[in-house]
Coordinates of C-alpha atoms in Angstrom, one line a residue:
M119 CA 200.5 76.5 80.1
K120 CA 197.1 78.3 80.1
K121 CA 196.2 77.4 76.4
F122 CA 197.3 73.8 77.2
L123 CA 195.2 73.5 80.3
A124 CA 192.1 75.0 78.5
L125 CA 192.7 72.4 75.5
S126 CA 193.0 69.6 78.1
L127 CA 189.8 70.6 79.6
A128 CA 187.9 71.0 76.4
V129 CA 189.1 67.2 75.3
L130 CA 188.2 66.0 78.7
M131 CA 184.7 67.6 78.2
L132 CA 184.3 66.3 74.6
V133 CA 185.4 62.6 75.8
S134 CA 182.9 62.9 78.6
L135 CA 180.1 64.2 76.5
L136 CA 180.5 61.2 73.9
T137 CA 180.5 58.7 76.7
A138 CA 178.1 60.0 79.0
C139 CA 175.3 57.5 80.0
G140 CA 171.8 58.3 79.1
G141 CA 172.6 59.8 75.5
A142 CA 171.2 63.3 74.9
P143 CA 172.0 65.9 77.8
S144 CA 169.2 67.1 79.8
S145 CA 167.5 70.5 79.0
A146 CA 165.6 70.9 82.3
P147 CA 166.0 74.3 84.0
A148 CA 168.4 74.6 86.8
S149 CA 165.6 75.3 89.6
T150 CA 165.1 74.4 93.1
P151 CA 161.7 72.8 94.1
A152 CA 160.0 74.3 97.1
S153 CA 160.9 73.1 100.6
G154 CA 159.8 69.5 101.0
A155 CA 159.1 68.8 97.3
S156 CA 161.4 66.2 95.5
S157 CA 162.5 65.2 92.1
T158 CA 163.1 61.8 90.9
A159 CA 164.0 62.5 87.2
G160 CA 167.4 62.0 85.6
A161 CA 170.2 59.4 86.1
E162 CA 172.3 59.3 89.3
D163 CA 174.8 61.9 89.7
T164 CA 177.4 63.0 92.2
I165 CA 178.1 66.7 93.0
T166 CA 181.4 67.5 94.6
V167 CA 181.7 70.6 97.1
L168 CA 184.8 72.0 98.4
V169 CA 184.6 74.3 101.4
P170 CA 186.5 75.6 104.4
P171 CA 184.9 76.3 107.8
V172 CA 182.9 79.4 106.9
T173 CA 181.5 79.2 110.2
N174 CA 182.4 77.2 113.2
D175 CA 180.0 74.5 112.5
Y176 CA 179.9 74.8 108.6
L177 CA 181.2 71.4 107.8
E178 CA 178.7 69.8 110.0
K179 CA 175.9 71.8 108.5
M180 CA 177.0 70.9 105.2
T181 CA 176.5 67.3 105.8
E182 CA 173.0 68.1 107.3
W183 CA 172.5 70.1 103.9
A184 CA 173.7 67.4 101.8
A185 CA 171.2 64.9 103.3
E186 CA 168.5 67.4 102.9
F187 CA 169.4 67.9 99.1
H188 CA 169.4 64.1 98.6
E189 CA 165.9 63.9 99.9
M190 CA 164.9 66.7 97.3
Y191 CA 166.7 65.0 94.6
P192 CA 167.1 61.3 95.3
N193 CA 169.0 60.5 92.3
L194 CA 171.8 63.4 93.4
T195 CA 174.4 62.9 96.0
M196 CA 176.3 65.9 97.2
E197 CA 179.9 64.7 98.4
V198 CA 181.3 67.5 100.8
I199 CA 185.2 67.9 100.9
G200 CA 186.0 69.8 103.9
T201 CA 189.4 71.9 104.0
S202 CA 191.0 74.3 106.6
W203 CA 191.3 78.0 105.9
D204 CA 195.2 77.5 105.4
D205 CA 194.9 74.7 102.7
H206 CA 191.5 75.6 100.8
N207 CA 193.0 77.9 98.3
T208 CA 195.9 75.6 97.5
K209 CA 193.9 72.7 97.4
L210 CA 191.4 74.2 95.1
S211 CA 194.3 75.5 92.8
T212 CA 195.9 72.0 92.7
M213 CA 192.7 70.3 91.8
A214 CA 191.6 72.7 89.2
N215 CA 195.2 72.6 87.4
A216 CA 194.8 69.0 87.2
G217 CA 191.4 69.0 85.5
E218 CA 189.8 67.7 88.8
A219 CA 188.2 70.8 90.1
P220 CA 185.4 70.1 92.5
D221 CA 182.0 70.9 91.0
I222 CA 181.5 73.7 93.5
A223 CA 183.7 75.6 95.7
E224 CA 183.9 78.5 98.3
M225 CA 185.8 81.4 97.1
A226 CA 186.7 84.9 97.8
Y227 CA 185.6 87.0 95.0
A228 CA 189.2 88.3 94.3
A229 CA 190.2 84.9 93.3
I230 CA 187.6 84.1 90.7
G231 CA 189.5 86.1 87.8
T232 CA 192.3 83.3 88.1
Y233 CA 189.7 80.6 87.0
V234 CA 188.0 82.4 84.7
E235 CA 191.3 83.0 82.7
N236 CA 192.4 79.3 82.8
G237 CA 188.9 78.4 81.5
T238 CA 187.7 76.3 84.8
A239 CA 185.0 78.6 86.2
L240 CA 181.5 78.0 84.8
N241 CA 179.6 81.1 83.4
L242 CA 176.3 80.9 85.4
S243 CA 174.9 83.5 82.9
E244 CA 174.9 80.9 80.4
V245 CA 173.9 78.0 82.5
M246 CA 171.7 79.1 85.5
D247 CA 168.0 80.1 85.2
P248 CA 167.9 83.8 85.1
T249 CA 165.1 83.6 87.6
L250 CA 167.4 82.2 90.1
L251 CA 170.2 84.7 89.7
A252 CA 167.3 87.4 90.1
D253 CA 167.1 86.2 93.8
F254 CA 170.3 88.0 94.6
D255 CA 171.3 91.4 95.3
Q256 CA 172.9 93.2 92.2
N257 CA 175.5 94.9 94.3
A258 CA 176.8 91.4 95.6
L259 CA 176.5 89.9 92.2
D260 CA 178.7 92.5 90.8
Y261 CA 181.4 91.3 92.9
M262 CA 181.1 87.7 91.4
T263 CA 180.9 89.3 87.8
I264 CA 183.7 89.4 85.2
E265 CA 183.3 91.3 82.0
G266 CA 179.4 91.1 82.4
N267 CA 179.4 87.4 83.2
V268 CA 178.4 86.1 86.5
Y269 CA 180.6 83.2 87.7
G270 CA 179.5 82.7 91.3
L271 CA 176.7 83.1 93.8
P272 CA 177.4 85.3 96.8
L273 CA 176.8 84.0 100.6
Y274 CA 177.5 87.4 102.2
I275 CA 178.9 90.9 101.9
T276 CA 181.4 91.0 104.9
I277 CA 181.7 94.8 106.0
Q278 CA 184.7 96.0 107.8
A279 CA 184.5 99.6 109.5
L280 CA 185.0 100.5 113.1
G281 CA 183.9 99.1 116.6
A282 CA 183.9 100.9 120.0
N283 CA 183.1 100.8 123.6
K284 CA 179.5 102.3 123.5
D285 CA 179.6 103.9 126.9
M286 CA 182.9 105.4 126.4
L287 CA 181.7 107.1 123.3
T288 CA 178.4 108.2 125.2
A289 CA 180.9 109.8 127.9
A290 CA 182.9 111.4 124.9
G291 CA 179.7 113.4 123.8
V292 CA 178.7 111.0 120.9
D293 CA 175.2 110.4 120.1
V294 CA 175.7 106.8 119.0
A295 CA 172.4 106.0 117.4
K296 CA 172.6 109.0 115.3
V297 CA 176.0 108.1 114.2
Q298 CA 175.0 104.6 113.4
S299 CA 171.7 105.6 111.5
S300 CA 173.0 108.6 109.7
G301 CA 176.8 108.3 109.7
W302 CA 179.3 111.2 111.0
T303 CA 182.0 113.7 109.5
Y304 CA 185.6 113.4 110.1
D305 CA 185.4 116.5 112.3
E306 CA 182.9 114.9 114.5
F307 CA 185.1 111.7 114.6
M308 CA 188.1 113.8 115.6
A309 CA 186.3 115.5 118.4
A310 CA 185.0 112.3 119.6
I311 CA 188.6 110.7 119.7
K312 CA 190.0 113.8 121.3
A313 CA 187.5 113.6 124.2
G314 CA 188.0 109.9 124.4
T315 CA 191.9 109.9 124.7
T316 CA 193.2 109.7 128.4
K317 CA 196.3 108.9 130.0
D318 CA 195.7 105.1 129.6
C319 CA 193.3 105.0 126.8
F320 CA 193.7 106.0 122.9
G321 CA 190.7 107.6 121.3
F322 CA 191.3 105.4 118.4
V323 CA 193.5 102.4 117.2
F324 CA 193.7 100.5 114.0
A325 CA 195.3 97.1 113.0
N326 CA 198.1 98.7 111.0
S327 CA 201.4 96.9 111.6
G328 CA 203.4 95.8 108.7
V329 CA 201.3 94.5 105.8
T330 CA 198.0 95.2 107.7
A331 CA 198.8 98.8 106.9
S332 CA 196.8 98.0 103.7
D333 CA 193.8 97.6 105.7
F334 CA 193.9 101.0 106.8
L335 CA 193.9 102.1 103.3
T336 CA 191.3 99.9 102.1
I337 CA 188.8 100.2 105.2
F338 CA 189.5 103.6 106.6
G339 CA 190.6 105.0 103.3
V340 CA 186.8 105.3 102.5
S341 CA 186.7 108.5 104.7
A342 CA 188.7 110.3 102.1
G343 CA 186.8 108.8 99.2
L344 CA 189.4 106.0 98.3
N345 CA 187.2 103.0 97.6
N346 CA 189.5 100.9 95.6
A347 CA 193.0 101.1 94.1
F348 CA 191.6 102.0 90.7
T349 CA 188.7 104.5 89.8
S350 CA 185.7 103.6 87.8
D351 CA 187.6 104.5 84.6
L352 CA 190.6 102.2 85.6
K353 CA 193.0 105.2 86.9
Y354 CA 195.2 104.3 89.8
A355 CA 193.7 106.0 92.6
Y356 CA 196.2 106.3 95.3
T357 CA 197.9 109.2 93.5
S358 CA 194.8 111.5 93.9
T359 CA 194.7 114.0 96.5
K360 CA 192.3 112.0 98.5
M361 CA 195.3 109.9 99.6
L362 CA 197.2 113.0 100.6
N363 CA 194.0 113.9 102.8
L364 CA 194.0 110.5 104.4
L365 CA 197.7 110.5 105.2
K366 CA 197.2 114.1 106.7
A367 CA 194.4 112.7 108.8
V368 CA 196.8 109.9 110.1
E369 CA 199.5 112.6 110.8
E370 CA 197.2 114.7 112.7
M371 CA 195.8 111.7 114.8
T372 CA 199.2 110.4 115.6
S373 CA 201.1 113.7 116.6
S374 CA 198.0 114.7 118.5
G375 CA 198.5 111.4 120.7
Y376 CA 194.7 110.3 119.7
M377 CA 196.2 107.4 117.8
P378 CA 199.4 105.1 118.5
N379 CA 202.4 106.4 116.8
Y380 CA 203.4 102.9 116.2
G381 CA 201.9 99.8 114.4
V382 CA 199.1 98.0 116.3
E383 CA 198.9 94.3 115.6
A384 CA 195.7 92.8 114.3
S385 CA 195.4 90.7 117.1
Q386 CA 195.5 93.6 119.7
R387 CA 193.2 96.1 118.3
M388 CA 190.1 94.6 120.0
V389 CA 191.8 93.5 123.0
M390 CA 192.7 97.1 123.6
C391 CA 189.1 97.8 123.6
E392 CA 188.2 95.1 125.8
T393 CA 190.9 96.2 128.4
G394 CA 189.8 99.9 128.3
N395 CA 192.9 101.0 126.3
A396 CA 190.8 102.0 123.3
M397 CA 187.6 103.7 122.8
I398 CA 187.3 103.2 118.9
F399 CA 189.0 100.4 117.1
G400 CA 189.3 99.2 113.5
K401 CA 189.2 97.0 111.4
A402 CA 186.1 95.7 113.0
M403 CA 183.1 93.5 111.9
P404 CA 179.5 93.2 113.2
L405 CA 180.3 89.8 114.4
F406 CA 182.6 91.1 117.2
E407 CA 179.7 91.8 119.2
I408 CA 179.5 88.0 119.8
N409 CA 183.3 88.0 120.9
I410 CA 182.7 90.7 123.4
T411 CA 179.6 89.4 124.6
K412 CA 181.3 86.1 125.4
N413 CA 184.2 88.0 127.0
N414 CA 181.6 89.9 129.2
A415 CA 180.0 86.7 129.9
A416 CA 183.4 85.1 131.2
L417 CA 184.0 88.1 133.3
E418 CA 180.7 87.8 135.2
A419 CA 181.4 84.1 135.7
N420 CA 185.0 84.8 136.9
D421 CA 185.9 81.4 135.1
G422 CA 189.5 82.7 134.0
T423 CA 188.8 82.4 130.3
A424 CA 188.2 86.1 129.8
V425 CA 190.8 88.5 128.2
E426 CA 193.5 89.5 131.0
N427 CA 192.7 92.7 132.6
S428 CA 189.6 93.1 130.4
I429 CA 186.6 95.1 131.6
P430 CA 182.9 94.7 130.6
V431 CA 182.3 96.4 127.4
N432 CA 179.0 97.3 125.5
Y433 CA 180.1 97.1 121.9
A434 CA 179.0 99.3 119.1
F435 CA 179.6 98.7 115.4
L436 CA 180.1 102.1 113.7
P437 CA 180.5 103.5 110.1
V438 CA 183.6 105.1 109.1
P439 CA 183.4 109.1 109.2
T440 CA 183.5 110.9 106.0
M441 CA 185.7 114.1 104.9
E442 CA 184.2 117.1 103.3
G443 CA 182.7 116.2 99.9
V444 CA 183.0 112.6 100.2
T445 CA 179.7 110.2 100.0
E446 CA 179.7 107.6 102.8
T447 CA 180.6 104.2 101.8
C448 CA 181.7 101.2 103.4
F449 CA 184.6 98.6 102.7
G450 CA 183.2 95.3 101.8
A451 CA 184.4 91.9 100.6
V452 CA 182.2 89.1 99.0
D453 CA 182.6 85.3 99.6
G454 CA 180.4 82.8 97.8
L455 CA 180.3 79.7 95.8
V456 CA 181.6 79.0 92.4
A457 CA 180.9 76.3 90.0
F458 CA 183.5 74.6 87.9
R459 CA 184.4 72.3 84.9
N460 CA 185.9 69.1 85.3
Q461 CA 186.2 65.6 83.7
N462 CA 182.5 64.9 84.6
T463 CA 181.1 67.9 83.0
T464 CA 178.1 67.4 80.8
D465 CA 175.1 69.4 80.1
E466 CA 172.9 67.1 82.4
H467 CA 175.7 67.2 85.0
T468 CA 175.9 71.0 84.9
Q469 CA 172.2 71.4 85.5
N470 CA 172.5 69.1 88.4
V471 CA 175.5 71.3 89.6
M472 CA 173.3 74.5 89.2
K473 CA 170.5 72.8 91.5
A474 CA 173.0 72.2 94.1
L475 CA 174.9 75.6 94.1
Y476 CA 171.5 77.5 94.2
F477 CA 170.5 75.3 97.0
L478 CA 173.6 75.9 99.3
S479 CA 173.8 79.6 98.4
S480 CA 170.0 80.6 99.0
G481 CA 167.3 80.5 101.7
E482 CA 168.0 78.9 105.1
R483 CA 171.5 77.8 104.1
A484 CA 172.8 81.4 103.4
A485 CA 170.6 82.6 106.2
Y486 CA 172.6 80.2 108.7
V487 CA 175.9 81.7 107.6
D488 CA 174.6 85.4 107.7
A489 CA 173.3 84.9 111.3
A490 CA 176.7 83.3 112.4
T491 CA 178.6 86.1 111.0
C492 CA 175.9 88.9 112.0
L493 CA 175.4 90.1 108.6
D494 CA 172.4 90.8 106.6
G495 CA 171.3 88.5 103.7
V496 CA 172.2 89.2 100.0
S497 CA 169.3 87.4 98.5
K498 CA 165.5 87.8 98.8
T499 CA 165.2 84.1 100.1
S500 CA 168.0 84.5 102.6
R501 CA 166.5 87.6 104.1
E502 CA 163.2 85.8 104.5
A503 CA 164.8 82.9 106.2
L504 CA 166.7 85.1 108.4
A505 CA 163.6 86.9 109.5
T506 CA 162.4 83.7 110.8
M507 CA 165.5 82.6 112.5
D508 CA 166.4 83.2 116.4
V509 CA 169.9 85.1 116.0
G510 CA 170.3 85.3 119.8
E511 CA 170.4 88.8 121.7
R512 CA 171.9 91.4 119.7
D513 CA 172.0 95.2 119.9
Q514 CA 169.4 96.5 117.4
G515 CA 171.5 99.6 116.7
N516 CA 174.4 97.2 115.7
V517 CA 172.1 95.2 113.5
D518 CA 170.4 98.2 111.6
C519 CA 173.8 100.0 111.3
A520 CA 175.3 96.8 109.4
A521 CA 172.3 96.4 107.4
R522 CA 172.5 99.9 106.4
M523 CA 176.6 99.7 105.7
I524 CA 176.0 96.8 103.4
T525 CA 174.0 98.9 101.0
T526 CA 176.7 101.5 100.9
V527 CA 179.5 98.9 99.7
I528 CA 180.8 99.8 96.1
A529 CA 182.1 96.8 94.1
P530 CA 185.6 97.1 92.5
P531 CA 185.5 98.4 89.0
T532 CA 185.3 96.0 86.1
G533 CA 188.3 95.6 83.5
I534 CA 191.0 95.6 86.0
T535 CA 193.9 93.5 84.4
A536 CA 196.3 91.2 86.1
E537 CA 199.0 93.3 85.2
Q538 CA 197.6 96.6 86.7
S539 CA 196.7 94.3 89.7
A540 CA 200.2 93.2 90.2
T541 CA 201.7 96.6 89.6
A542 CA 199.3 98.2 92.3
Q543 CA 200.4 95.5 94.8
Q544 CA 204.0 96.0 94.2
I545 CA 203.5 99.8 95.1
M546 CA 201.6 98.9 98.1
D547 CA 204.4 96.2 99.4
E548 CA 207.6 98.3 98.3
V549 CA 206.3 101.9 99.1
I550 CA 203.1 102.4 101.1
V551 CA 203.4 99.8 103.5
P552 CA 207.0 100.8 104.6
K553 CA 206.2 104.4 104.5
F554 CA 203.1 104.3 106.4
Q555 CA 205.1 102.7 109.5
A556 CA 207.5 105.7 109.2
L557 CA 204.4 108.2 108.8
L558 CA 203.1 106.6 112.1
A559 CA 206.2 107.3 113.8
G560 CA 206.7 110.8 112.8
E561 CA 209.8 110.0 110.6
V562 CA 208.2 111.1 107.4
T563 CA 205.6 113.6 106.5
A564 CA 202.4 113.0 105.0
Q565 CA 203.4 115.2 102.1
A566 CA 206.6 113.3 101.7
M567 CA 204.9 110.1 101.6
Y568 CA 202.2 111.1 99.0
D569 CA 205.0 112.6 96.9
E570 CA 206.7 109.1 96.8
I571 CA 203.5 107.4 95.8
V572 CA 202.8 109.8 93.0
S573 CA 206.3 109.4 91.8
K574 CA 206.1 105.5 91.8
G575 CA 202.7 105.3 90.5
T576 CA 203.1 107.6 87.5
A577 CA 206.4 105.8 86.7
A578 CA 204.7 102.4 86.9
F579 CA 201.2 103.3 85.1
G580 CA 202.1 106.5 83.3
E581 CA 200.5 109.9 84.3
A582 CA 197.5 109.4 82.0
N583 CA 196.5 106.3 83.7
C584 CA 196.7 107.9 87.5
D585 CA 194.1 109.9 89.1
L586 CA 196.1 113.3 89.9
T587 CA 193.0 115.5 90.7

């Protein structure tokens, strides 16, 4: 099927090249003129862009940006196709498999491999001006890179760590500013959640019910040095003693009563902080400051829209603590814009697509997304634009902590095969997730759970392909 699809696309591209208006394709560089500049060269062309509501008003902003792009390039029209988060991936897959992929689509980095494999994703390393690629931070581009080739431009690195009631932390003896600027050890974290645990309040809660147990491993797992399911040399990482250290930490926190001995639903972890039933919670993102600030305002207005039984909360975004010998990192994921081949693809059309792709992924457009998600920019031009924008009242400690955490994100290793990924997911679904729920409840020990993971991991990958250190 994949060979047939690739062949079909190749035929479509050949036909379009032979029948394209204007004869020889343009060799103009894929550059974007300065703000206010315009370009009238070239035949009229339409560029389709498929996007979900990345921010609450992203689709409305896309309409504005499409008009701005047309002013810059009067011969080019940007057609925006809006989707919902629920149907975006399905619609993109259906269009691509039919040879009718949009020219540009929003995508999480983890999905890029599928479109590289079926031949529809454009290799930006071959078709985009290198000076434009150089605008973007390398650690963000790494997420969009497969086998040394860049296939998308990042909009942001969304970081996920811990959030907390700052006043409770201070009362528990935590120097919040120091933690945000320099990090903290696991022992310091344990002392804090012990002090913050009362009859009505857990020191620490995490979204870990059912399949969200995997979030605990990927986000809090960095405390033990588990940054990805595979090491840099592509060995399965969850068989290492780092996993045992992480599981023992869970065992200690739950048996001590500092953390619930049951799975917490994702929708409840921040609510528990807002109601005063949790001091620290995860997974948390910088943008949660906006949610909590709105709830505080609703409480003050007494308009009935605040979370039931909630209290005013001074939100603090925090790094995950690190165990002995572990370098501080933060879990991050990248979303960006990817360009595709379709039946309209010619060299000239591709260069027009590159203009639109860079325009939407850089400068004020990317900065708008970063501001809405309370994240730092991942390109020079987006950071410059962000510095001039009014992003509202935010705690500077949270802003600085998020910016620092973004620099510690480690991209997944390159070279992971589809088979490795599928096998790792199977172990996660069939072994780790159900055992984790039993570990929370005290029905299985950390050692027993770890032994089961090692057994299944070595059977699936072979001892030579597992990290057993």
